[in-house]
């Protein structure tokens, strides 16, 4: 219970799912491993989410209203937008195939690698764009891309980290228009993307 109180149930769950235990191999549980999950996965992911909120607030302070737009993401000509969106689509396909084959031990490493690419590459290289360096339209496209990617990764991570994903989802879904299929009472009621 001490580890849960210190690091959270999601951190323990992700640590165990990403361990040899899933393949019925021995594991010497180490609290340091759970701490590493928080440091290497949850903090960067949460910081990406927080960055989106900050930049949407900044975008809206200029009199514009932020509306997530998948069409803007798909129409973006920015190479980084296209790369992260294509990687997201590839991740969806990979997760669906691996989960259908009950290969849980391969799903989580793929999700974690994607989160690493999102936080260490896409965000770092596009911060200025999201802050408006390329104009309002470019900032909107970059913010829509980040929103779409964060919403998708939140849906994909929901079975593995139910509490963190629910927290993030509850705020993200407020930006979706009424009647949108991803606007539900809980992330756990949302369909995994096809």
PDB file of C-alpha atoms in Angstrom:
ATOM      1  CA  UNK A   1       0.000   0.000   0.000  1.00  0.00           C
ATOM      2  CA  UNK A   2       2.964   2.269   0.639  1.00  0.00           C
ATOM      3  CA  UNK A   3       3.994   2.127  -3.031  1.00  0.00           C
ATOM      4  CA  UNK A   4       0.440   2.940  -4.158  1.00  0.00           C
ATOM      5  CA  UNK A   5       0.321   5.935  -1.832  1.00  0.00           C
ATOM      6  CA  UNK A   6       3.757   7.118  -2.979  1.00  0.00           C
ATOM      7  CA  UNK A   7       3.493   6.628  -6.733  1.00  0.00           C
ATOM      8  CA  UNK A   8      -0.117   5.758  -7.569  1.00  0.00           C
ATOM      9  CA  UNK A   9      -1.927   2.654  -8.748  1.00  0.00           C
ATOM     10  CA  UNK A  10      -1.415   3.489 -12.432  1.00  0.00           C
ATOM     11  CA  UNK A  11       2.364   3.547 -12.004  1.00  0.00           C
ATOM     12  CA  UNK A  12       2.354   0.114 -10.376  1.00  0.00           C
ATOM     13  CA  UNK A  13       0.003  -1.244 -13.015  1.00  0.00           C
ATOM     14  CA  UNK A  14       2.183   0.034 -15.878  1.00  0.00           C
ATOM     15  CA  UNK A  15       5.348  -1.234 -14.167  1.00  0.00           C
ATOM     16  CA  UNK A  16       3.878  -4.725 -13.843  1.00  0.00           C
ATOM     17  CA  UNK A  17       2.339  -4.809 -17.322  1.00  0.00           C
ATOM     18  CA  UNK A  18       5.688  -3.819 -18.796  1.00  0.00           C
ATOM     19  CA  UNK A  19       7.591  -6.433 -16.779  1.00  0.00           C
ATOM     20  CA  UNK A  20       8.538 -10.092 -17.353  1.00  0.00           C
ATOM     21  CA  UNK A  21       5.563 -11.132 -15.183  1.00  0.00           C
ATOM     22  CA  UNK A  22       3.266 -10.756 -18.191  1.00  0.00           C
ATOM     23  CA  UNK A  23       5.256 -13.482 -19.951  1.00  0.00           C
ATOM     24  CA  UNK A  24       5.113 -15.677 -16.803  1.00  0.00           C
ATOM     25  CA  UNK A  25       8.750 -14.989 -15.988  1.00  0.00           C
ATOM     26  CA  UNK A  26      10.098 -14.092 -12.536  1.00  0.00           C
ATOM     27  CA  UNK A  27      10.280 -10.500 -11.344  1.00  0.00           C
ATOM     28  CA  UNK A  28      12.025  -9.015  -8.380  1.00  0.00           C
ATOM     29  CA  UNK A  29       9.761  -6.088  -7.579  1.00  0.00           C
ATOM     30  CA  UNK A  30      11.631  -2.843  -7.057  1.00  0.00           C
ATOM     31  CA  UNK A  31      10.027   0.378  -5.947  1.00  0.00           C
ATOM     32  CA  UNK A  32      12.694   2.173  -7.985  1.00  0.00           C
ATOM     33  CA  UNK A  33      11.123   0.681 -11.136  1.00  0.00           C
ATOM     34  CA  UNK A  34       7.753   2.179 -10.241  1.00  0.00           C
ATOM     35  CA  UNK A  35       9.436   5.508  -9.579  1.00  0.00           C
ATOM     36  CA  UNK A  36      11.049   5.295 -13.025  1.00  0.00           C
ATOM     37  CA  UNK A  37       7.610   4.824 -14.622  1.00  0.00           C
ATOM     38  CA  UNK A  38       6.425   8.024 -12.975  1.00  0.00           C
ATOM     39  CA  UNK A  39       9.550   9.920 -14.024  1.00  0.00           C
ATOM     40  CA  UNK A  40       9.913   8.546 -17.558  1.00  0.00           C
ATOM     41  CA  UNK A  41       6.276   8.102 -18.597  1.00  0.00           C
ATOM     42  CA  UNK A  42       3.729   9.952 -16.480  1.00  0.00           C
ATOM     43  CA  UNK A  43       5.565  13.229 -15.952  1.00  0.00           C
ATOM     44  CA  UNK A  44       6.448  13.797 -19.645  1.00  0.00           C
ATOM     45  CA  UNK A  45       2.932  12.730 -20.706  1.00  0.00           C
ATOM     46  CA  UNK A  46       1.287  15.006 -18.146  1.00  0.00           C
ATOM     47  CA  UNK A  47       3.621  17.870 -19.104  1.00  0.00           C
ATOM     48  CA  UNK A  48       2.609  17.457 -22.760  1.00  0.00           C
ATOM     49  CA  UNK A  49      -1.037  17.631 -21.698  1.00  0.00           C
ATOM     50  CA  UNK A  50      -0.354  20.680 -19.522  1.00  0.00           C
ATOM     51  CA  UNK A  51       1.547  22.346 -22.364  1.00  0.00           C
ATOM     52  CA  UNK A  52      -1.470  21.859 -24.646  1.00  0.00           C
ATOM     53  CA  UNK A  53      -3.739  23.495 -22.068  1.00  0.00           C
ATOM     54  CA  UNK A  54      -1.367  26.430 -21.645  1.00  0.00           C
ATOM     55  CA  UNK A  55      -1.018  27.002 -25.364  1.00  0.00           C
ATOM     56  CA  UNK A  56      -4.765  26.691 -25.993  1.00  0.00           C
ATOM     57  CA  UNK A  57      -5.320  29.286 -23.266  1.00  0.00           C
ATOM     58  CA  UNK A  58      -2.730  31.549 -24.923  1.00  0.00           C
ATOM     59  CA  UNK A  59      -4.362  30.970 -28.345  1.00  0.00           C
ATOM     60  CA  UNK A  60      -7.773  31.880 -26.949  1.00  0.00           C
ATOM     61  CA  UNK A  61      -6.414  34.991 -25.191  1.00  0.00           C
ATOM     62  CA  UNK A  62      -5.978  36.531 -28.644  1.00  0.00           C
ATOM     63  CA  UNK A  63      -9.736  36.448 -29.215  1.00  0.00           C
ATOM     64  CA  UNK A  64      -9.814  33.122 -31.073  1.00  0.00           C
ATOM     65  CA  UNK A  65     -11.786  30.117 -29.844  1.00  0.00           C
ATOM     66  CA  UNK A  66      -9.964  26.782 -30.067  1.00  0.00           C
ATOM     67  CA  UNK A  67     -11.980  24.044 -31.733  1.00  0.00           C
ATOM     68  CA  UNK A  68     -10.239  20.716 -32.359  1.00  0.00           C
ATOM     69  CA  UNK A  69     -10.403  19.937 -36.043  1.00  0.00           C
ATOM     70  CA  UNK A  70      -9.309  16.563 -37.419  1.00  0.00           C
ATOM     71  CA  UNK A  71      -9.599  17.930 -40.961  1.00  0.00           C
ATOM     72  CA  UNK A  72      -7.005  20.613 -40.110  1.00  0.00           C
ATOM     73  CA  UNK A  73      -4.683  17.898 -38.835  1.00  0.00           C
ATOM     74  CA  UNK A  74      -5.101  15.815 -41.964  1.00  0.00           C
ATOM     75  CA  UNK A  75      -4.679  18.858 -44.218  1.00  0.00           C
ATOM     76  CA  UNK A  76      -1.546  20.136 -42.473  1.00  0.00           C
ATOM     77  CA  UNK A  77       1.469  20.373 -44.755  1.00  0.00           C
ATOM     78  CA  UNK A  78       3.914  20.578 -41.856  1.00  0.00           C
ATOM     79  CA  UNK A  79       6.264  17.591 -41.951  1.00  0.00           C
ATOM     80  CA  UNK A  80       6.253  17.120 -38.172  1.00  0.00           C
ATOM     81  CA  UNK A  81       2.438  17.209 -38.018  1.00  0.00           C
ATOM     82  CA  UNK A  82       2.226  14.639 -40.764  1.00  0.00           C
ATOM     83  CA  UNK A  83       4.873  12.453 -39.086  1.00  0.00           C
ATOM     84  CA  UNK A  84       3.227  12.374 -35.647  1.00  0.00           C
ATOM     85  CA  UNK A  85      -0.236  11.887 -37.155  1.00  0.00           C
ATOM     86  CA  UNK A  86       1.026   8.986 -39.312  1.00  0.00           C
ATOM     87  CA  UNK A  87       2.802   7.525 -36.272  1.00  0.00           C
ATOM     88  CA  UNK A  88      -0.472   7.798 -34.343  1.00  0.00           C
ATOM     89  CA  UNK A  89      -2.370   5.937 -37.058  1.00  0.00           C
ATOM     90  CA  UNK A  90       0.342   3.266 -37.139  1.00  0.00           C
ATOM     91  CA  UNK A  91       0.163   2.969 -33.359  1.00  0.00           C
ATOM     92  CA  UNK A  92      -3.611   2.465 -33.466  1.00  0.00           C
ATOM     93  CA  UNK A  93      -3.213  -0.366 -35.972  1.00  0.00           C
ATOM     94  CA  UNK A  94      -0.384  -1.929 -33.948  1.00  0.00           C
ATOM     95  CA  UNK A  95      -2.271  -1.779 -30.642  1.00  0.00           C
ATOM     96  CA  UNK A  96      -5.422  -3.268 -32.146  1.00  0.00           C
ATOM     97  CA  UNK A  97      -3.487  -6.144 -33.769  1.00  0.00           C
ATOM     98  CA  UNK A  98      -1.417  -6.931 -30.688  1.00  0.00           C
ATOM     99  CA  UNK A  99      -4.373  -6.738 -28.297  1.00  0.00           C
ATOM    100  CA  UNK A 100      -6.431  -8.981 -30.600  1.00  0.00           C
ATOM    101  CA  UNK A 101      -3.603 -11.544 -30.435  1.00  0.00           C
ATOM    102  CA  UNK A 102      -3.371 -11.152 -26.617  1.00  0.00           C
ATOM    103  CA  UNK A 103       0.246  -9.950 -26.810  1.00  0.00           C
ATOM    104  CA  UNK A 104      -0.023  -7.470 -23.977  1.00  0.00           C
ATOM    105  CA  UNK A 105       3.730  -7.580 -23.422  1.00  0.00           C
ATOM    106  CA  UNK A 106       4.343  -5.971 -26.830  1.00  0.00           C
ATOM    107  CA  UNK A 107       1.624  -3.308 -26.609  1.00  0.00           C
ATOM    108  CA  UNK A 108       2.934  -1.301 -23.676  1.00  0.00           C
ATOM    109  CA  UNK A 109       6.494  -0.904 -25.022  1.00  0.00           C
ATOM    110  CA  UNK A 110       5.014   0.407 -28.296  1.00  0.00           C
ATOM    111  CA  UNK A 111       2.839   2.903 -26.423  1.00  0.00           C
ATOM    112  CA  UNK A 112       5.786   4.054 -24.313  1.00  0.00           C
ATOM    113  CA  UNK A 113       8.006   4.517 -27.369  1.00  0.00           C
ATOM    114  CA  UNK A 114       5.282   6.614 -28.976  1.00  0.00           C
ATOM    115  CA  UNK A 115       4.939   8.786 -25.857  1.00  0.00           C
ATOM    116  CA  UNK A 116       8.695   9.282 -25.908  1.00  0.00           C
ATOM    117  CA  UNK A 117       8.578  10.406 -29.560  1.00  0.00           C
ATOM    118  CA  UNK A 118       5.678  12.730 -28.807  1.00  0.00           C
ATOM    119  CA  UNK A 119       7.268  14.400 -25.807  1.00  0.00           C
ATOM    120  CA  UNK A 120      10.932  14.391 -26.826  1.00  0.00           C
ATOM    121  CA  UNK A 121      10.633  15.104 -30.528  1.00  0.00           C
ATOM    122  CA  UNK A 122       7.301  16.466 -31.659  1.00  0.00           C
ATOM    123  CA  UNK A 123       6.749  18.851 -28.765  1.00  0.00           C
ATOM    124  CA  UNK A 124      10.321  20.098 -28.573  1.00  0.00           C
ATOM    125  CA  UNK A 125      10.469  20.834 -32.279  1.00  0.00           C
ATOM    126  CA  UNK A 126       7.031  22.475 -32.467  1.00  0.00           C
ATOM    127  CA  UNK A 127       6.782  24.605 -29.335  1.00  0.00           C
ATOM    128  CA  UNK A 128       7.328  27.852 -31.201  1.00  0.00           C
ATOM    129  CA  UNK A 129       4.712  26.936 -33.818  1.00  0.00           C
ATOM    130  CA  UNK A 130       2.158  26.292 -31.094  1.00  0.00           C
ATOM    131  CA  UNK A 131       2.999  29.652 -29.606  1.00  0.00           C
ATOM    132  CA  UNK A 132       2.168  31.354 -32.890  1.00  0.00           C
ATOM    133  CA  UNK A 133       5.558  31.916 -34.527  1.00  0.00           C
ATOM    134  CA  UNK A 134       4.128  30.850 -37.899  1.00  0.00           C
ATOM    135  CA  UNK A 135       0.831  32.703 -37.565  1.00  0.00           C
ATOM    136  CA  UNK A 136      -2.599  31.818 -36.207  1.00  0.00           C
ATOM    137  CA  UNK A 137      -3.448  29.173 -38.795  1.00  0.00           C
ATOM    138  CA  UNK A 138      -0.177  27.323 -38.269  1.00  0.00           C
ATOM    139  CA  UNK A 139      -0.578  27.531 -34.480  1.00  0.00           C
ATOM    140  CA  UNK A 140      -4.121  26.198 -34.789  1.00  0.00           C
ATOM    141  CA  UNK A 141      -2.966  23.290 -36.970  1.00  0.00           C
ATOM    142  CA  UNK A 142      -0.194  22.414 -34.506  1.00  0.00           C
ATOM    143  CA  UNK A 143      -2.552  22.627 -31.513  1.00  0.00           C
ATOM    144  CA  UNK A 144      -5.166  20.515 -33.301  1.00  0.00           C
ATOM    145  CA  UNK A 145      -2.491  17.929 -34.065  1.00  0.00           C
ATOM    146  CA  UNK A 146      -1.324  17.806 -30.456  1.00  0.00           C
ATOM    147  CA  UNK A 147      -4.934  17.617 -29.245  1.00  0.00           C
ATOM    148  CA  UNK A 148      -5.750  14.762 -31.638  1.00  0.00           C
ATOM    149  CA  UNK A 149      -2.620  12.835 -30.689  1.00  0.00           C
ATOM    150  CA  UNK A 150      -3.140  13.320 -26.935  1.00  0.00           C
ATOM    151  CA  UNK A 151      -6.787  12.280 -27.184  1.00  0.00           C
ATOM    152  CA  UNK A 152      -5.825   9.171 -29.145  1.00  0.00           C
ATOM    153  CA  UNK A 153      -3.000   8.132 -26.819  1.00  0.00           C
ATOM    154  CA  UNK A 154      -5.311   8.712 -23.863  1.00  0.00           C
ATOM    155  CA  UNK A 155      -7.861   6.325 -25.376  1.00  0.00           C
ATOM    156  CA  UNK A 156      -5.177   3.749 -26.155  1.00  0.00           C
ATOM    157  CA  UNK A 157      -3.601   3.948 -22.693  1.00  0.00           C
ATOM    158  CA  UNK A 158      -6.951   3.753 -20.850  1.00  0.00           C
ATOM    159  CA  UNK A 159      -6.882  -0.016 -20.260  1.00  0.00           C
ATOM    160  CA  UNK A 160      -3.401   0.231 -18.745  1.00  0.00           C
ATOM    161  CA  UNK A 161      -3.572   3.495 -16.782  1.00  0.00           C
ATOM    162  CA  UNK A 162      -7.269   4.048 -16.033  1.00  0.00           C
ATOM    163  CA  UNK A 163      -6.929   6.859 -13.497  1.00  0.00           C
ATOM    164  CA  UNK A 164      -4.469   9.089 -15.351  1.00  0.00           C
ATOM    165  CA  UNK A 165      -6.300   8.670 -18.645  1.00  0.00           C
ATOM    166  CA  UNK A 166      -9.630   9.509 -17.026  1.00  0.00           C
ATOM    167  CA  UNK A 167      -8.167  12.689 -15.549  1.00  0.00           C
ATOM    168  CA  UNK A 168      -6.739  13.835 -18.883  1.00  0.00           C
ATOM    169  CA  UNK A 169      -9.798  12.763 -20.867  1.00  0.00           C
ATOM    170  CA  UNK A 170     -12.258  14.654 -18.665  1.00  0.00           C
ATOM    171  CA  UNK A 171     -10.598  17.914 -19.638  1.00  0.00           C
ATOM    172  CA  UNK A 172      -9.893  17.096 -23.289  1.00  0.00           C
ATOM    173  CA  UNK A 173     -13.460  15.987 -24.031  1.00  0.00           C
ATOM    174  CA  UNK A 174     -14.788  19.408 -22.996  1.00  0.00           C
ATOM    175  CA  UNK A 175     -13.307  20.850 -26.199  1.00  0.00           C
ATOM    176  CA  UNK A 176     -15.223  18.385 -28.372  1.00  0.00           C
ATOM    177  CA  UNK A 177     -18.553  19.489 -29.851  1.00  0.00           C
ATOM    178  CA  UNK A 178     -21.803  17.992 -28.557  1.00  0.00           C
ATOM    179  CA  UNK A 179     -22.621  14.737 -30.298  1.00  0.00           C
ATOM    180  CA  UNK A 180     -18.993  13.918 -31.119  1.00  0.00           C
ATOM    181  CA  UNK A 181     -18.444  10.145 -30.795  1.00  0.00           C
ATOM    182  CA  UNK A 182     -15.453  10.711 -28.495  1.00  0.00           C
ATOM    183  CA  UNK A 183     -17.470  12.910 -26.123  1.00  0.00           C
ATOM    184  CA  UNK A 184     -18.591  10.465 -23.448  1.00  0.00           C
ATOM    185  CA  UNK A 185     -18.917  10.459 -19.660  1.00  0.00           C
ATOM    186  CA  UNK A 186     -15.700   8.468 -19.347  1.00  0.00           C
ATOM    187  CA  UNK A 187     -12.730   7.544 -21.491  1.00  0.00           C
ATOM    188  CA  UNK A 188     -13.654   3.948 -20.767  1.00  0.00           C
ATOM    189  CA  UNK A 189     -16.896   4.396 -22.741  1.00  0.00           C
ATOM    190  CA  UNK A 190     -15.060   5.634 -25.846  1.00  0.00           C
ATOM    191  CA  UNK A 191     -14.339   3.205 -28.661  1.00  0.00           C
ATOM    192  CA  UNK A 192     -10.725   2.462 -29.452  1.00  0.00           C
ATOM    193  CA  UNK A 193     -10.012   4.139 -32.783  1.00  0.00           C
ATOM    194  CA  UNK A 194     -10.448   1.842 -35.806  1.00  0.00           C
TER     195      UNK A 194
END
